[in-house]
PDB file of C-alpha atoms in Angstrom:
ATOM      1  CA  MET A  19      20.129  12.068 -17.275  1.00 46.00           C
ATOM      2  CA  PRO A  20      22.559  10.882 -14.604  1.00 54.00           C
ATOM      3  CA  GLU A  21      23.572   7.260 -14.582  1.00 63.00           C
ATOM      4  CA  SER A  22      21.537   5.043 -12.278  1.00 71.00           C
ATOM      5  CA  SER A  23      23.239   2.985  -9.630  1.00 76.00           C
ATOM      6  CA  PRO A  24      22.134   0.960  -6.633  1.00 74.00           C
ATOM      7  CA  GLU A  25      22.972   3.973  -4.484  1.00 87.00           C
ATOM      8  CA  THR A  26      20.744   6.314  -6.493  1.00 91.00           C
ATOM      9  CA  HIS A  27      17.903   3.809  -6.221  1.00 94.00           C
ATOM     10  CA  VAL A  28      18.256   3.766  -2.438  1.00 95.00           C
ATOM     11  CA  ILE A  29      18.296   7.575  -2.420  1.00 96.00           C
ATOM     12  CA  ASP A  30      15.206   7.645  -4.650  1.00 96.00           C
ATOM     13  CA  PHE A  31      13.425   5.158  -2.380  1.00 97.00           C
ATOM     14  CA  ARG A  32      14.191   7.220   0.736  1.00 97.00           C
ATOM     15  CA  ALA A  33      13.172  10.432  -1.038  1.00 97.00           C
ATOM     16  CA  ALA A  34       9.904   8.762  -2.094  1.00 98.00           C
ATOM     17  CA  GLU A  35       9.233   7.880   1.556  1.00 98.00           C
ATOM     18  CA  GLN A  36       9.723  11.534   2.459  1.00 98.00           C
ATOM     19  CA  LEU A  37       7.476  12.711  -0.369  1.00 98.00           C
ATOM     20  CA  LEU A  38       4.757  10.342   0.742  1.00 97.00           C
ATOM     21  CA  ALA A  39       5.067  11.581   4.327  1.00 97.00           C
ATOM     22  CA  ALA A  40       4.776  15.142   2.954  1.00 97.00           C
ATOM     23  CA  ARG A  41       1.613  14.116   1.066  1.00 97.00           C
ATOM     24  CA  ASP A  42       3.122  14.256  -2.421  1.00 98.00           C
ATOM     25  CA  PRO A  43       2.142  10.811  -3.708  1.00 98.00           C
ATOM     26  CA  ARG A  44       2.624  11.674  -7.374  1.00 98.00           C
ATOM     27  CA  GLY A  45       6.211  12.764  -6.716  1.00 98.00           C
ATOM     28  CA  ALA A  46       6.788   9.520  -4.820  1.00 98.00           C
ATOM     29  CA  ILE A  47       5.359   7.487  -7.699  1.00 98.00           C
ATOM     30  CA  ARG A  48       7.717   9.170 -10.182  1.00 97.00           C
ATOM     31  CA  LEU A  49      10.745   8.258  -8.079  1.00 96.00           C
ATOM     32  CA  LEU A  50       9.570   4.732  -7.396  1.00 98.00           C
ATOM     33  CA  ASP A  51       8.867   3.997 -11.057  1.00 97.00           C
ATOM     34  CA  SER A  52      12.606   4.092 -11.796  1.00 94.00           C
ATOM     35  CA  VAL A  53      13.460   2.052  -8.702  1.00 96.00           C
ATOM     36  CA  ILE A  54      10.960  -0.655  -9.646  1.00 97.00           C
ATOM     37  CA  SER A  55      12.045  -0.629 -13.276  1.00 96.00           C
ATOM     38  CA  ALA A  56      15.581  -1.389 -12.141  1.00 95.00           C
ATOM     39  CA  HIS A  57      14.540  -3.753  -9.321  1.00 95.00           C
ATOM     40  CA  PRO A  58      11.123  -5.277 -10.091  1.00 96.00           C
ATOM     41  CA  GLU A  59      11.639  -7.819  -7.297  1.00 96.00           C
ATOM     42  CA  ASN A  60      11.839  -5.084  -4.642  1.00 96.00           C
ATOM     43  CA  THR A  61       8.719  -5.685  -2.585  1.00 97.00           C
ATOM     44  CA  ALA A  62       9.326  -2.707  -0.265  1.00 97.00           C
ATOM     45  CA  ALA A  63       9.374  -0.333  -3.238  1.00 98.00           C
ATOM     46  CA  ARG A  64       6.192  -1.902  -4.616  1.00 98.00           C
ATOM     47  CA  LEU A  65       4.466  -1.566  -1.255  1.00 98.00           C
ATOM     48  CA  LEU A  66       5.482   2.086  -1.017  1.00 98.00           C
ATOM     49  CA  ARG A  67       4.324   2.732  -4.583  1.00 98.00           C
ATOM     50  CA  ALA A  68       1.006   1.025  -3.817  1.00 98.00           C
ATOM     51  CA  ARG A  69       0.501   3.392  -0.868  1.00 98.00           C
ATOM     52  CA  ALA A  70       1.375   6.332  -3.110  1.00 98.00           C
ATOM     53  CA  PHE A  71      -1.142   5.190  -5.731  1.00 98.00           C
ATOM     54  CA  PHE A  72      -3.756   4.869  -2.972  1.00 98.00           C
ATOM     55  CA  LEU A  73      -3.119   8.404  -1.732  1.00 97.00           C
ATOM     56  CA  ALA A  74      -3.213   9.719  -5.302  1.00 98.00           C
ATOM     57  CA  ALA A  75      -6.636   8.059  -5.696  1.00 97.00           C
ATOM     58  CA  GLN A  76      -5.248   5.766  -8.398  1.00 98.00           C
ATOM     59  CA  LEU A  77      -7.075   2.776  -7.001  1.00 98.00           C
ATOM     60  CA  ARG A  78      -6.591   0.265  -9.810  1.00 98.00           C
ATOM     61  CA  PRO A  79      -2.772   0.662  -9.888  1.00 98.00           C
ATOM     62  CA  ALA A  80      -2.750   0.508  -6.069  1.00 98.00           C
ATOM     63  CA  GLU A  81      -4.772  -2.694  -6.153  1.00 98.00           C
ATOM     64  CA  LEU A  82      -2.423  -4.269  -8.702  1.00 98.00           C
ATOM     65  CA  GLU A  83       0.680  -3.367  -6.675  1.00 98.00           C
ATOM     66  CA  PHE A  84      -0.809  -4.730  -3.445  1.00 98.00           C
ATOM     67  CA  GLN A  85      -1.714  -7.928  -5.302  1.00 98.00           C
ATOM     68  CA  ILE A  86       1.868  -8.334  -6.557  1.00 98.00           C
ATOM     69  CA  VAL A  87       3.122  -7.939  -2.996  1.00 98.00           C
ATOM     70  CA  LEU A  88       0.639 -10.548  -1.782  1.00 98.00           C
ATOM     71  CA  GLU A  89       1.651 -12.991  -4.524  1.00 98.00           C
ATOM     72  CA  ARG A  90       5.184 -12.799  -3.130  1.00 97.00           C
ATOM     73  CA  GLU A  91       4.254 -12.498   0.538  1.00 98.00           C
ATOM     74  CA  PRO A  92       0.812 -14.027   1.131  1.00 98.00           C
ATOM     75  CA  ASP A  93       1.284 -13.645   4.885  1.00 98.00           C
ATOM     76  CA  ASN A  94       1.845  -9.866   4.724  1.00 98.00           C
ATOM     77  CA  ALA A  95      -0.885  -8.592   7.024  1.00 98.00           C
ATOM     78  CA  PHE A  96      -0.281  -4.955   6.126  1.00 98.00           C
ATOM     79  CA  ALA A  97      -0.650  -5.651   2.390  1.00 98.00           C
ATOM     80  CA  HIS A  98      -3.966  -7.430   3.037  1.00 98.00           C
ATOM     81  CA  PHE A  99      -5.164  -4.520   5.174  1.00 98.00           C
ATOM     82  CA  ALA A 100      -4.080  -1.906   2.629  1.00 98.00           C
ATOM     83  CA  LEU A 101      -5.627  -3.861  -0.245  1.00 98.00           C
ATOM     84  CA  GLY A 102      -8.805  -4.025   1.818  1.00 98.00           C
ATOM     85  CA  ARG A 103      -8.754  -0.227   2.249  1.00 97.00           C
ATOM     86  CA  THR A 104      -8.204   0.162  -1.496  1.00 98.00           C
ATOM     87  CA  LEU A 105     -11.100  -2.129  -2.373  1.00 98.00           C
ATOM     88  CA  GLU A 106     -13.300  -0.463   0.239  1.00 96.00           C
ATOM     89  CA  ARG A 107     -12.541   2.951  -1.221  1.00 97.00           C
ATOM     90  CA  ALA A 108     -13.434   1.598  -4.672  1.00 97.00           C
ATOM     91  CA  GLY A 109     -16.833   0.550  -3.334  1.00 96.00           C
ATOM     92  CA  ARG A 110     -16.005  -3.171  -3.297  1.00 96.00           C
ATOM     93  CA  SER A 111     -16.723  -3.840   0.373  1.00 94.00           C
ATOM     94  CA  GLU A 112     -17.347  -7.584   0.025  1.00 94.00           C
ATOM     95  CA  GLU A 113     -13.879  -8.118  -1.463  1.00 96.00           C
ATOM     96  CA  ALA A 114     -12.385  -5.725   1.080  1.00 97.00           C
ATOM     97  CA  LEU A 115     -13.836  -7.667   3.994  1.00 96.00           C
ATOM     98  CA  ARG A 116     -11.954 -10.805   2.952  1.00 97.00           C
ATOM     99  CA  HIS A 117      -8.637  -8.955   3.079  1.00 98.00           C
ATOM    100  CA  PHE A 118      -9.480  -7.214   6.361  1.00 97.00           C
ATOM    101  CA  ARG A 119     -10.221 -10.607   7.899  1.00 97.00           C
ATOM    102  CA  LEU A 120      -6.981 -12.069   6.580  1.00 98.00           C
ATOM    103  CA  ALA A 121      -5.034  -9.105   7.947  1.00 98.00           C
ATOM    104  CA  ALA A 122      -6.649  -9.506  11.370  1.00 97.00           C
ATOM    105  CA  ALA A 123      -5.982 -13.256  11.387  1.00 97.00           C
ATOM    106  CA  LEU A 124      -2.324 -12.736  10.469  1.00 98.00           C
ATOM    107  CA  ASP A 125      -1.760  -9.845  12.883  1.00 98.00           C
ATOM    108  CA  PRO A 126      -4.414  -9.079  15.505  1.00 96.00           C
ATOM    109  CA  ARG A 127      -3.688  -5.345  15.626  1.00 96.00           C
ATOM    110  CA  PRO A 128      -6.660  -3.304  16.840  1.00 96.00           C
ATOM    111  CA  ASP A 129      -7.037  -1.397  13.532  1.00 96.00           C
ATOM    112  CA  TYR A 130      -7.022  -4.638  11.533  1.00 97.00           C
ATOM    113  CA  ILE A 131      -9.581  -6.236  13.853  1.00 95.00           C
ATOM    114  CA  GLU A 132     -11.783  -3.141  13.752  1.00 96.00           C
ATOM    115  CA  ALA A 133     -11.696  -3.105   9.947  1.00 95.00           C
ATOM    116  CA  ALA A 134     -12.592  -6.803   9.831  1.00 94.00           C
ATOM    117  CA  ARG A 135     -15.557  -6.244  12.136  1.00 91.00           C
ATOM    118  CA  PHE A 136     -16.872  -2.996  10.732  1.00 77.00           C
ATOM    119  CA  ALA A 137     -16.050  -3.122   7.035  1.00 62.00           C
ATOM    120  CA  HIS A 138     -19.729  -3.183   6.129  1.00 52.00           C
ATOM    121  CA  ASP A 139     -20.503  -0.230   8.377  1.00 55.00           C
ATOM    122  CA  ASN A 140     -17.974   2.099   6.729  1.00 51.00           C
ATOM    123  CA  GLY A 141     -17.741   0.579   3.269  1.00 46.00           C
ATOM    124  CA  ASP A 142     -18.946   3.686   1.466  1.00 48.00           C
ATOM    125  CA  GLY A 143     -15.660   4.086  -0.414  1.00 45.00           C
ATOM    126  CA  ASP A 144     -14.912   7.530   1.051  1.00 50.00           C
ATOM    127  CA  ASP A 145     -11.976   6.545   3.282  1.00 53.00           C
ATOM    128  CA  GLU A 146      -8.946   8.455   1.993  1.00 56.00           C
ATOM    129  CA  ARG A 147      -6.663   7.698   4.944  1.00 62.00           C
ATOM    130  CA  ASP A 148      -3.269   6.315   4.090  1.00 71.00           C
ATOM    131  CA  PRO A 149      -3.192   2.686   5.176  1.00 76.00           C
ATOM    132  CA  GLY A 150       0.088   3.681   6.824  1.00 74.00           C
ATOM    133  CA  PRO A 151       3.590   2.311   6.840  1.00 71.00           C
ATOM    134  CA  ALA A 152       3.987  -1.427   6.433  1.00 62.00           C
ATOM    135  CA  ASN A 153       5.822  -1.905   9.701  1.00 51.00           C
ATOM    136  CA  GLY A 154       3.038  -0.337  11.727  1.00 46.00           C
ATOM    137  CA  ASP A 155       5.143   2.601  12.950  1.00 45.00           C
ATOM    138  CA  GLN A 156       3.448   5.938  13.046  1.00 37.00           C
ATOM    139  CA  GLU A 157       4.768   8.593  10.706  1.00 35.00           C
TER     140      GLU A 157
END
């Protein structure tokens, strides 16, 4: 196995972003595992891995990753929104609503506000949409 370096971790992170965009969440998770092992403090890598877990329907690991991000960045509106989507998909709409409301309070984006208002209407746990990139840019 080649030696790991900060440069290879950056390459792995960028490749994981591409894999996630190409809808290969399991491939992204494999790359991000090594990045996070080497840099457990890297919140961006944890957020990306949480999204990958979500898309791979690994809801409990996604939830745990989003929670770690929120422990470090309690004002991260995207992490609250994505955790809400994860909880909603797991059929835990009451818990999800709390995070949707926090996301909307922190950042009044239309999708966050809509989720906060209508979480009970669509809380059937069948929403498989990627919560999206943390910076709000479209992929």
